[in-house]
Amino acid sequence: MRITRTIRAVALGTALAIVAAACGGGGGGGGGDEDGLGDPGDCTVVDVAVSSEKIDLMRALAKEFNASDASDLDDGCAFVRPYPKSSGGAAELLANGWTGDSDPAPVIWSPAASSWGAILNQRLSEAGEAAMTGDAVSFMLTPLVIAMPKPMAQALGWPDTPIGWRDIAELATSPDGWASKGHPEWGSFKLGKTNPNFSTSGLSALIGQTYAAAGKTRDLSTEDLKRAEVTDFSQDVESAVVHYGDITMTFLNNWFRTDRGGTSLNYASAVAVEEKSVIDYNQGNPDGVLEPGEQVRKPKVPLVAIYPEEGTLYSDNPLYVLKADWVDATERAGAEAFVEFVQLAANQEKVLEYGFRPGNPDVALSSPISEANGVDPDQPSKLLQVPQPAVMVALLDRWKEQRKEARVMLVLDVSGSMQDPTDPADPSGPSKLELAQKAAIESLGEFKSTDDVGLRVFSTNLGPQSDQDYLDVLPIQPMADNREALKNRIRDLVPRNGTPLYTVTSEAYDAMLASYDPTRINAIVLLTDGTNDDGDDSDDSDQLQALLTKLKANNNGENDKPVRVFAIGYGTEANRDVLEQITDASNAAYYSASDPETITKVFTAVISNF
Amino acid sequence: MKRVLAIAGAAALVAVALVVRGVLAGDDDGSSGAGGARPVVACSPGLEPICDALADAGFVDPGTESFDLGSTASTTGFVDDRRVDAWITWDPAGPMANFDVASGEPVWAGAEAVGSSPVALAAKQPLDGEGCAAPMSWTCVVSSVEGGASVAVGRIGTIDGVVRLAPIAVSTLSDDETVQDLDVSLVRSVAESSTQAPDDFAAELRTFEVRAGAYDVIVGPASGLDGVVGATLTTPTGDFAMTLVVTPRVGASTRWIADAFDAEAVQEAVRAAGVEPGTGTLADEQRAGELYALRQEITR
């Protein structure tokens, strides 16, 4: 089981498309390549941007559509081609005319929830532009739930006692943590929540907790957001967050991996996810994507879905045929044919297979939406009103200030290989370091002024005596004081010598642990383009094992001081295997920027964890 | 010059021939709308599939419209701008729309009932408030809302919403009270009891079926609610029905209606709207007046 990152999938999809374009010929009919989604032949291509958790399902439906009579148009045929795109990322791109992205501008947009359509229209309206989304078909559903390991849920009274955001806030601020519920062995209460600017689960959870704070189920207003008790409640909930992130799969994969070692209860107590993810997890497929040859294995400690008693929201998976100037009449006709196709009862049965609730009432709810998978088909019992778009935008703005503060050490590789051009065919083009510098500087904007951030660079033979493996360029300080200095120092970096990866990671970790701040997310962002190369490879294996042992010991609950190491593998030479071992050991996540051109996106995704 | 005149004469003959053919064609297809073409119909929101079925079967013009009570159906200018021969809606939308016509000249003629069903409710959990014991009365819905239940009764102000809300509103009145005595806030609390955006019956029924938690109760035609999985159907006491009608425009032909609504595909669409084809009686003028007053009160 490996973390499947959006970025990786996008890169893979793009690569496939390029290969298909290179190999594909003309000819009508389309779909002649292996996966059935590369070569449209003479058909009109209908590009579909979909939220990543349903990409497998959408591809399966697209293949069937493309091969069926349903794709026939009055004049020609339609060829649907889905690709994954995070809901928040797509909303941002659409609001800016879909410029500067490697994926084609979509004809259909299917975010996880229609909240994103409302947010997009609000942003367009504020910019004086026309709405891009209108009424849409909701072709499948899945409610936002709070996933908890079954024993923890039982300790809170599940399934007889309703549980909600108020219980979460209470536990989050309890100085005794789980001891207050008779389980001191579980330590403090730890919550996993994705970043609401990227993730629908994060957005729905934010809306849910805010309604709970306001004591409402409808008509949430911007005035409510300013109320002291609402702000306090939100900060109480956020205080328990282990880290944020762009996708819920990071939490689920980490939970699943720690489950094997029997430490899943120490990693996280609860994570806000879609109901579908609980089903996937309990079926042994935590990220919902089965890699070729991957065997499913049920977890030792299953999850159960808590439907917050204050109410929740559905991810309603709308299919928007966009009112955009790049969508012509034929593309629109093809898009509408596909929208009709996915609603057919036979196709809605597939929706159910993937753990979603069908949008077609002719398809009854049945397995896998069942108690055996930790979910309750009769829940939720209460739904919340989707707030007005302006309120959601205000909510997102306020969250940036209310989220848990971070304490982060940026650890950047300045080894000699970073001076290599990003494109070997263009030696005069930008070097890897130059692109990384640009990306790092841009990502600084994601930190808030009260986050503490420092910069360490590593290579061999650094320092006045040329005997150091790293230099602390800037100590960890509040961004309010460090922001400009960080930009300048990052801009000034130059490539040096070797890559003492293990030494710098180990010592950076020690430093972060020694100055651990329990009120913050404590983390290291490690960027490297290579493998450990400190001039002595005889002890590499021992160094790595020592590092992993230390990370595991400290992150599996022994001292309850988690310091996460988020690693970015930069370029094609980065040692992915080693970096994944490091991130897994610290219950964080690995991010691949094998294509250096993606480094800005990847850096932003990494910073979304804070 | 002769050549020019010959061409002009030929063109005129062609034009006459086209007109004659159009008229004949209109007669041949059995239509009876204005000018002999197929009638143009409009449907209230939620009933569009019936308009589509009529068009697909060739009984009406494919260019059907959707409109409802309020500024559209009651504005002669709107209807005049379009050739609308009949309006497929819930009874008594036509008389209610006529009350609103500024000129006082009715726009809509007497309707024909094409299907009906008693107003009923479906609930996912047993209801236990006042009036909920068998035989259930409509006050049960009000007491359930006071106990926190959410109810789907449509959009207030639309004919769909008015006929679904009417039994509940009337149940709050004592024998000697009229609609003018209505506790509007109480009725509004029922109409606004759900966090979901109100919609027509078809849309709300779909939501009720696929989104657990959206509504505890849905009110609508009994035939449409019959068989909803996981819900109990009850028809509370009182004589309330939802009657589907074809309301012709004043002066428009009604000859096509009987044949059209005998067609199997059209009957299927009528059933899908939640009523039994071929049944129903029309509300009298007093009833229409009461519903008009109800709408005025709750939309004020």
XYZ file of N, CA and C in Angstrom, chain A residues 171-366:
588
model
N -12.855 16.893 24.362
C -11.696 16.012 24.499
C -10.408 16.717 24.076
N -10.538 17.547 23.041
C -9.353 18.234 22.518
C -8.725 19.139 23.558
N -9.559 19.702 24.411
C -9.040 20.662 25.386
C -8.875 20.057 26.776
N -9.224 18.786 26.905
C -9.066 18.158 28.214
C -7.582 17.947 28.510
N -7.094 18.464 29.627
C -5.665 18.266 29.945
C -5.332 16.790 30.175
N -6.356 16.023 30.484
C -6.114 14.592 30.734
C -6.250 13.747 29.470
N -6.713 14.351 28.400
C -6.861 13.587 27.160
C -7.759 12.389 27.360
N -7.329 11.263 26.804
C -8.139 10.045 26.880
C -8.245 9.485 28.299
N -7.355 9.952 29.185
C -7.469 9.507 30.581
C -8.824 9.915 31.158
N -9.361 11.026 30.643
C -10.660 11.484 31.140
C -11.771 10.510 30.748
N -11.487 9.629 29.831
C -12.461 8.611 29.409
C -12.010 7.223 29.851
N -11.065 7.200 30.776
C -10.629 5.915 31.321
C -9.563 5.208 30.505
N -8.937 5.927 29.574
C -7.912 5.293 28.738
C -6.653 6.158 28.663
N -5.923 6.228 29.785
C -4.690 7.034 29.747
C -3.673 6.502 28.743
N -3.779 5.221 28.413
C -2.801 4.631 27.482
C -2.915 5.206 26.063
N -4.022 5.869 25.781
C -4.171 6.436 24.438
C -3.627 7.862 24.339
N -3.160 8.401 25.454
C -2.534 9.729 25.418
C -3.533 10.845 25.184
N -3.072 11.858 24.469
C -3.938 13.002 24.198
C -4.864 12.681 23.024
N -5.905 13.460 22.900
C -6.818 13.280 21.769
C -6.190 13.923 20.540
N -6.128 13.153 19.456
C -5.471 13.659 18.243
C -6.463 13.602 17.082
N -6.618 14.736 16.435
C -7.599 14.863 15.356
C -6.910 15.052 14.010
N -7.411 14.378 13.003
C -6.914 14.570 11.642
C -7.966 15.309 10.831
N -7.547 16.393 10.229
C -8.473 17.192 9.410
C -7.695 17.721 8.227
N -8.263 17.622 7.059
C -7.556 18.154 5.895
C -7.775 19.660 5.785
N -6.914 20.258 4.980
C -6.958 21.702 4.770
C -8.201 22.050 3.943
N -9.086 22.898 4.475
C -10.348 23.172 3.779
C -10.179 23.950 2.482
N -9.015 24.525 2.274
C -8.799 25.219 1.001
C -8.521 24.245 -0.133
N -8.222 22.993 0.219
C -7.883 21.995 -0.789
C -8.913 20.872 -0.835
N -9.413 20.513 0.331
C -10.122 19.253 0.463
C -11.581 19.460 0.862
N -12.457 18.693 0.234
C -13.874 18.791 0.551
C -14.161 18.297 1.962
N -13.493 17.235 2.366
C -13.696 16.755 3.733
C -13.319 17.844 4.731
N -12.219 18.522 4.453
C -11.783 19.602 5.332
C -12.797 20.739 5.352
N -13.336 21.067 4.176
C -14.322 22.144 4.091
C -15.608 21.749 4.821
N -16.078 20.523 4.585
C -17.317 20.082 5.236
C -17.138 20.008 6.752
N -15.971 19.547 7.184
C -15.718 19.473 8.625
C -15.699 20.877 9.231
N -15.101 21.805 8.514
C -15.054 23.186 9.015
C -16.465 23.763 9.124
N -17.282 23.510 8.119
C -18.670 23.998 8.165
C -19.407 23.327 9.334
N -19.222 22.021 9.485
C -19.904 21.286 10.547
C -19.518 21.782 11.930
N -18.229 21.951 12.155
C -17.790 22.379 13.489
C -18.241 23.809 13.762
N -18.330 24.622 12.705
C -18.752 26.012 12.907
C -20.249 26.093 13.222
N -21.043 25.296 12.520
C -22.474 25.232 12.868
C -22.634 24.769 14.318
N -21.863 23.741 14.696
C -21.956 23.232 16.071
C -21.589 24.328 17.065
N -20.578 25.095 16.715
C -20.150 26.183 17.602
C -21.236 27.247 17.722
N -21.923 27.492 16.604
C -22.949 28.543 16.600
C -24.280 28.037 17.133
N -24.385 26.720 17.352
C -25.648 26.155 17.828
C -26.747 26.241 16.801
N -26.382 26.137 15.534
C -27.355 26.254 14.448
C -27.269 25.053 13.512
N -28.270 24.923 12.665
C -28.185 23.951 11.578
C -28.419 24.632 10.225
N -28.715 25.920 10.274
C -28.986 26.650 9.029
C -28.658 28.124 9.236
N -28.645 28.832 8.097
C -28.478 30.298 8.137
C -27.227 30.740 8.883
N -26.142 30.034 8.692
C -24.872 30.488 9.259
C -24.524 31.825 8.604
N -24.123 32.774 9.409
C -23.866 34.116 8.872
C -22.436 34.550 9.172
N -22.013 35.590 8.485
C -20.670 36.114 8.755
C -20.610 36.701 10.171
N -21.760 37.152 10.663
C -21.797 37.650 12.057
C -21.536 36.496 13.025
N -22.097 35.324 12.704
C -21.838 34.163 13.560
C -20.338 33.884 13.646
N -19.665 34.008 12.521
C -18.242 33.666 12.490
C -17.422 34.570 13.412
N -17.948 35.751 13.654
C -17.194 36.711 14.475
C -17.473 36.535 15.964
N -18.502 35.751 16.290
C -18.842 35.595 17.706
C -17.695 34.907 18.458
N -17.419 35.407 19.658
C -16.278 34.900 20.430
C -16.409 33.403 20.704
N -17.625 32.957 21.036
C -17.767 31.539 21.375
C -17.560 30.641 20.146
N -17.869 31.182 18.987
C -17.646 30.409 17.756
C -16.146 30.319 17.470
N -15.477 31.427 17.603
C -14.028 31.450 17.387
C -13.315 30.546 18.386
N -13.722 30.637 19.637
C -13.077 29.828 20.677
C -13.290 28.341 20.422
N -14.526 28.001 20.080
C -14.838 26.595 19.830
C -13.984 26.056 18.669
N -13.902 26.841 17.611
C -13.113 26.403 16.448
C -11.661 26.204 16.829
N -11.143 27.128 17.629
C -9.740 26.987 18.021
C -9.535 25.791 18.937
N -10.556 25.473 19.749
C -10.473 24.277 20.590
C -10.360 23.021 19.723
N -11.197 22.938 18.705
C -11.165 21.763 17.823
C -9.824 21.703 17.098
N -9.408 22.847 16.561
C -8.162 22.864 15.785
C -6.945 22.505 16.657
N -7.050 22.781 17.957
C -5.897 22.548 18.822
C -5.501 21.070 18.880
N -6.443 20.191 18.542
C -6.144 18.758 18.616
C -5.621 18.194 17.299
N -5.478 19.044 16.302
C -5.102 18.545 14.969
C -3.645 18.084 14.955
N -3.418 16.889 14.388
C -2.042 16.378 14.301
C -1.294 17.042 13.147
N -1.980 17.193 12.057
C -1.512 17.995 10.928
C -2.674 18.078 9.957
N -2.566 18.921 8.943
C -3.651 19.071 7.986
C -3.299 18.253 6.736
N -3.207 18.909 5.605
C -2.861 18.180 4.385
C -3.905 18.377 3.301
N -3.555 17.931 2.095
C -4.438 18.166 0.949
C -5.414 17.025 0.724
N -5.110 15.835 1.185
C -6.004 14.699 0.946
C -6.117 13.837 2.206
N -7.282 13.231 2.376
C -7.518 12.408 3.568
C -6.751 11.087 3.505
N -6.332 10.700 2.320
C -5.630 9.429 2.178
C -4.346 9.381 3.004
N -3.730 10.532 3.228
C -2.517 10.554 4.054
C -2.821 9.976 5.438
N -3.910 10.452 6.033
C -4.289 9.954 7.353
C -4.641 8.467 7.303
N -5.401 8.108 6.291
C -5.885 6.725 6.225
C -4.733 5.754 5.999
N -3.807 6.130 5.139
C -2.649 5.264 4.910
C -1.788 5.149 6.162
N -1.588 6.265 6.842
C -0.795 6.217 8.075
C -1.494 5.383 9.150
N -2.794 5.554 9.247
C -3.564 4.767 10.209
C -3.410 3.267 9.909
N -3.520 2.970 8.636
C -3.478 1.566 8.214
C -2.104 0.949 8.478
N -1.075 1.738 8.199
C 0.275 1.218 8.406
C 0.549 1.013 9.896
N 0.139 2.001 10.713
C 0.384 1.861 12.151
C -0.497 0.771 12.747
N -1.608 0.481 12.098
C -2.483 -0.599 12.580
C -1.733 -1.927 12.592
N -0.893 -2.115 11.587
C -0.139 -3.378 11.518
C 0.800 -3.522 12.707
N 1.335 -2.389 13.160
C 2.231 -2.442 14.308
C 1.498 -2.287 15.625
N 0.194 -2.169 15.570
C -0.602 -2.063 16.788
C -0.572 -0.692 17.425
N -0.187 0.340 16.656
C -0.080 1.678 17.255
C -1.022 2.687 16.596
N -2.031 2.195 15.907
C -2.899 3.136 15.171
C -3.621 4.092 16.115
N -3.899 3.634 17.340
C -4.623 4.510 18.280
C -3.751 5.643 18.780
N -2.450 5.492 18.640
C -1.550 6.562 19.044
C -1.346 7.581 17.932
N -1.604 7.164 16.701
C -1.396 8.087 15.588
C -2.506 9.131 15.540
N -3.747 8.682 15.523
C -4.869 9.628 15.470
C -6.068 9.013 16.161
N -6.835 9.859 16.836
C -8.035 9.392 17.536
C -9.258 9.513 16.636
N -9.234 10.461 15.746
C -10.387 10.697 14.875
C -9.919 11.469 13.652
N -10.544 11.179 12.519
C -10.221 11.907 11.295
C -11.526 12.209 10.566
N -11.679 13.448 10.123
C -12.866 13.828 9.354
C -12.685 13.364 7.914
N -13.511 12.411 7.505
C -13.401 11.840 6.156
C -14.797 11.617 5.590
N -14.842 11.220 4.345
C -16.117 10.830 3.765
C -16.438 9.392 4.179
N -17.717 9.091 4.288
C -18.154 7.750 4.681
C -17.514 6.679 3.800
N -17.388 6.987 2.531
C -16.797 6.046 1.572
C -15.401 5.590 2.021
N -14.654 6.503 2.634
C -13.291 6.166 3.054
C -13.288 5.172 4.203
N -14.283 5.245 5.067
C -14.377 4.277 6.170
C -14.605 2.878 5.590
N -15.442 2.804 4.596
C -15.715 1.512 3.943
C -14.440 0.972 3.307
N -13.770 1.827 2.560
C -12.521 1.400 1.906
C -11.514 0.897 2.938
N -11.358 1.666 4.003
C -10.385 1.310 5.037
C -10.716 -0.057 5.630
N -11.963 -0.216 6.017
C -12.337 -1.468 6.679
C -12.285 -2.674 5.734
N -12.320 -2.385 4.445
C -12.188 -3.472 3.469
C -10.727 -3.745 3.128
N -9.841 -2.993 3.748
C -8.415 -3.241 3.542
C -7.806 -2.462 2.404
N -8.471 -1.408 1.983
C -7.983 -0.591 0.880
C -8.053 0.872 1.310
N -7.157 1.298 2.223
C -7.343 2.583 2.900
C -7.403 3.792 1.994
N -6.645 3.790 0.899
C -6.692 4.970 0.043
C -7.710 4.839 -1.088
N -8.416 3.708 -1.120
C -9.459 3.541 -2.132
C -8.934 3.266 -3.517
N -7.635 3.095 -3.641
C -7.038 2.821 -4.954
C -6.240 1.535 -4.842
N -6.585 0.577 -5.644
C -5.843 -0.683 -5.627
C -4.759 -0.651 -6.689
N -3.524 -0.695 -6.207
C -2.400 -0.752 -7.145
C -2.359 -2.145 -7.759
N -1.789 -2.276 -8.968
C -1.693 -3.612 -9.562
C -0.984 -4.585 -8.627
N -1.595 -5.712 -8.392
C -0.991 -6.732 -7.549
C -1.203 -6.528 -6.061
N -1.802 -5.411 -5.701
C -1.997 -5.134 -4.276
C -3.074 -6.049 -3.686
N -2.752 -6.598 -2.531
C -3.698 -7.486 -1.848
C -4.384 -6.701 -0.737
N -5.683 -6.852 -0.635
C -6.365 -6.166 0.459
C -6.252 -7.009 1.724
N -6.119 -6.320 2.852
C -6.046 -7.015 4.134
C -6.765 -6.160 5.166
N -7.733 -6.761 5.808
C -8.545 -5.973 6.728
C -7.721 -5.527 7.929
N -8.019 -4.326 8.445
C -7.243 -3.823 9.586
C -7.563 -4.594 10.859
N -6.617 -4.573 11.778
C -6.854 -5.231 13.068
C -7.897 -4.449 13.867
N -7.743 -3.136 13.851
C -8.712 -2.283 14.557
C -9.530 -1.545 13.497
N -10.783 -1.909 13.340
C -11.582 -1.237 12.303
C -11.993 0.162 12.731
N -12.395 0.924 11.755
C -12.927 2.261 12.018
C -14.450 2.195 12.061
N -15.039 3.132 12.749
C -16.491 3.294 12.657
C -16.772 4.742 12.267
N -17.888 4.918 11.600
C -18.278 6.263 11.155
C -19.160 6.900 12.213
N -18.721 8.053 12.699
C -19.543 8.846 13.619
C -20.235 9.909 12.765
N -21.538 9.912 12.801
C -22.302 10.946 12.085
C -22.578 12.044 13.121
N -21.907 13.189 13.021
C -21.982 14.188 14.099
C -23.425 14.509 14.468
N -23.703 14.490 15.761
C -25.087 14.687 16.189
C -25.595 16.083 15.863
N -24.672 17.041 15.687
C -25.124 18.398 15.330
C -25.514 18.502 13.865
N -25.271 17.432 13.112
C -25.602 17.445 11.685
C -24.355 17.384 10.829
N -24.544 17.049 9.575
C -23.388 16.960 8.671
C -23.819 17.343 7.261
N -22.887 17.209 6.342
C -23.139 17.563 4.945
C -22.805 16.366 4.060
N -23.449 16.313 2.940
C -23.076 15.301 1.952
C -22.062 15.878 0.966
N -21.131 15.054 0.573
C -20.395 15.338 -0.652
C -21.315 14.830 -1.757
N -21.860 15.748 -2.542
C -22.926 15.351 -3.465
C -22.448 15.152 -4.897
N -21.177 15.308 -5.119
C -20.577 14.982 -6.420
C -21.389 15.493 -7.610
N -21.502 16.810 -7.716
C -22.243 17.352 -8.865
C -21.444 17.185 -10.156
N -22.153 17.121 -11.242
C -21.508 17.114 -12.564
C -21.884 18.432 -13.240
N -20.971 19.368 -13.222
C -21.236 20.672 -13.831
C -20.758 20.656 -15.287
N -21.678 20.900 -16.194
C -21.256 21.181 -17.570
C -20.987 22.687 -17.572
N -19.713 23.040 -17.693
C -19.305 24.418 -17.407
C -19.785 25.415 -18.453
N -20.208 26.556 -17.948
C -20.559 27.672 -18.837
C -19.293 28.503 -18.995
N -18.372 27.959 -19.752
C -17.082 28.629 -19.926
C -16.854 28.895 -21.411
N -16.055 29.917 -21.704
C -15.902 30.287 -23.117
C -15.115 29.246 -23.910
N -14.466 28.319 -23.215
C -13.733 27.280 -23.957
C -14.603 26.052 -24.268
N -15.862 26.073 -23.845
C -16.753 24.928 -24.099
C -17.646 25.251 -25.293
N -17.513 24.457 -26.374
C -18.354 24.715 -27.536
C -19.598 23.808 -27.510
N -20.471 24.011 -28.495
C -21.776 23.332 -28.490
C -21.633 21.813 -28.579
N -20.686 21.349 -29.378
C -20.519 19.899 -29.528
C -19.997 19.284 -28.227
N -19.054 19.960 -27.615
C -18.549 19.466 -26.321
C -19.671 19.439 -25.285
N -20.496 20.463 -25.331
C -21.623 20.516 -24.378
C -22.575 19.345 -24.615
N -22.848 19.064 -25.883
C -23.756 17.948 -26.200
C -23.161 16.627 -25.709
N -21.869 16.460 -25.923
C -21.203 15.243 -25.450
C -21.229 15.140 -23.936
N -21.024 16.279 -23.285
C -21.031 16.302 -21.819
C -22.414 15.928 -21.288
N -23.439 16.472 -21.902
C -24.796 16.177 -21.433
C -25.148 14.705 -21.645
N -24.645 14.141 -22.728
C -24.883 12.704 -22.964
C -24.214 11.864 -21.867
N -23.027 12.271 -21.463
C -22.327 11.524 -20.408
C -23.041 11.671 -19.060
N -23.501 12.872 -18.784
C -24.218 13.111 -17.522
C -25.455 12.207 -17.450
N -26.142 12.085 -18.570
C -27.327 11.213 -18.616
C -26.918 9.753 -18.418
N -25.818 9.386 -19.018
C -25.339 8.002 -18.978
C -25.029 7.558 -17.541
N -24.368 8.396 -16.788
C -23.953 7.968 -15.443
C -25.129 7.819 -14.487
N -26.261 8.393 -14.861
C -27.425 8.285 -13.973
C -28.245 7.022 -14.213
N -27.937 6.302 -15.267
C -28.683 5.079 -15.540
C -28.508 4.099 -14.390
N -29.567 3.355 -14.122
C -29.545 2.458 -12.960
C -28.345 1.509 -12.999
N -28.044 0.989 -14.174
C -26.928 0.036 -14.265
C -25.615 0.683 -13.849
N -25.448 1.934 -14.202
C -24.210 2.620 -13.843
C -24.214 3.055 -12.379
N -25.398 3.297 -11.861
C -25.490 3.653 -10.450
C -25.174 2.453 -9.553
N -25.346 1.252 -10.059
C -24.924 0.060 -9.307
C -23.407 0.100 -9.104
N -22.706 0.599 -10.096
C -21.232 0.712 -9.980
C -20.859 1.704 -8.892
N -21.615 2.783 -8.830
C -21.388 3.790 -7.803
C -21.392 3.142 -6.420
N -22.358 2.280 -6.215
C -22.492 1.573 -4.945
C -21.284 0.665 -4.696
N -20.843 0.006 -5.733
C -19.674 -0.883 -5.596
C -18.466 -0.126 -5.055
N -18.372 1.144 -5.427
C -17.215 1.939 -5.003
C -17.421 2.589 -3.632
N -18.527 2.264 -2.970
C -18.742 2.765 -1.611
C -19.481 4.083 -1.523
N -19.973 4.579 -2.659
C -20.777 5.803 -2.635
C -22.261 5.427 -2.576
N -23.074 6.374 -2.139
C -24.514 6.174 -2.155
C -25.051 6.654 -3.501
N -25.828 5.827 -4.194
C -26.311 6.227 -5.524
C -27.215 7.449 -5.466
N -27.159 8.244 -6.514
C -28.055 9.391 -6.616
C -29.369 9.025 -7.246
N -29.464 7.831 -7.792
C -30.693 7.355 -8.427
C -31.466 6.513 -7.416
N -32.672 6.980 -7.025
C -33.423 6.245 -5.995
C -33.869 4.854 -6.427
N -33.766 4.569 -7.718
C -34.131 3.217 -8.174
C -33.095 2.176 -7.745
N -31.943 2.638 -7.331
C -30.906 1.704 -6.871
C -30.875 1.758 -5.342
N -31.321 0.681 -4.730
C -31.449 0.662 -3.268
C -30.079 0.612 -2.598
N -30.004 1.216 -1.430
C -28.768 1.150 -0.636
C -28.554 -0.279 -0.149
N -27.391 -0.792 -0.373
C -27.086 -2.145 0.092
C -25.581 -2.219 0.300
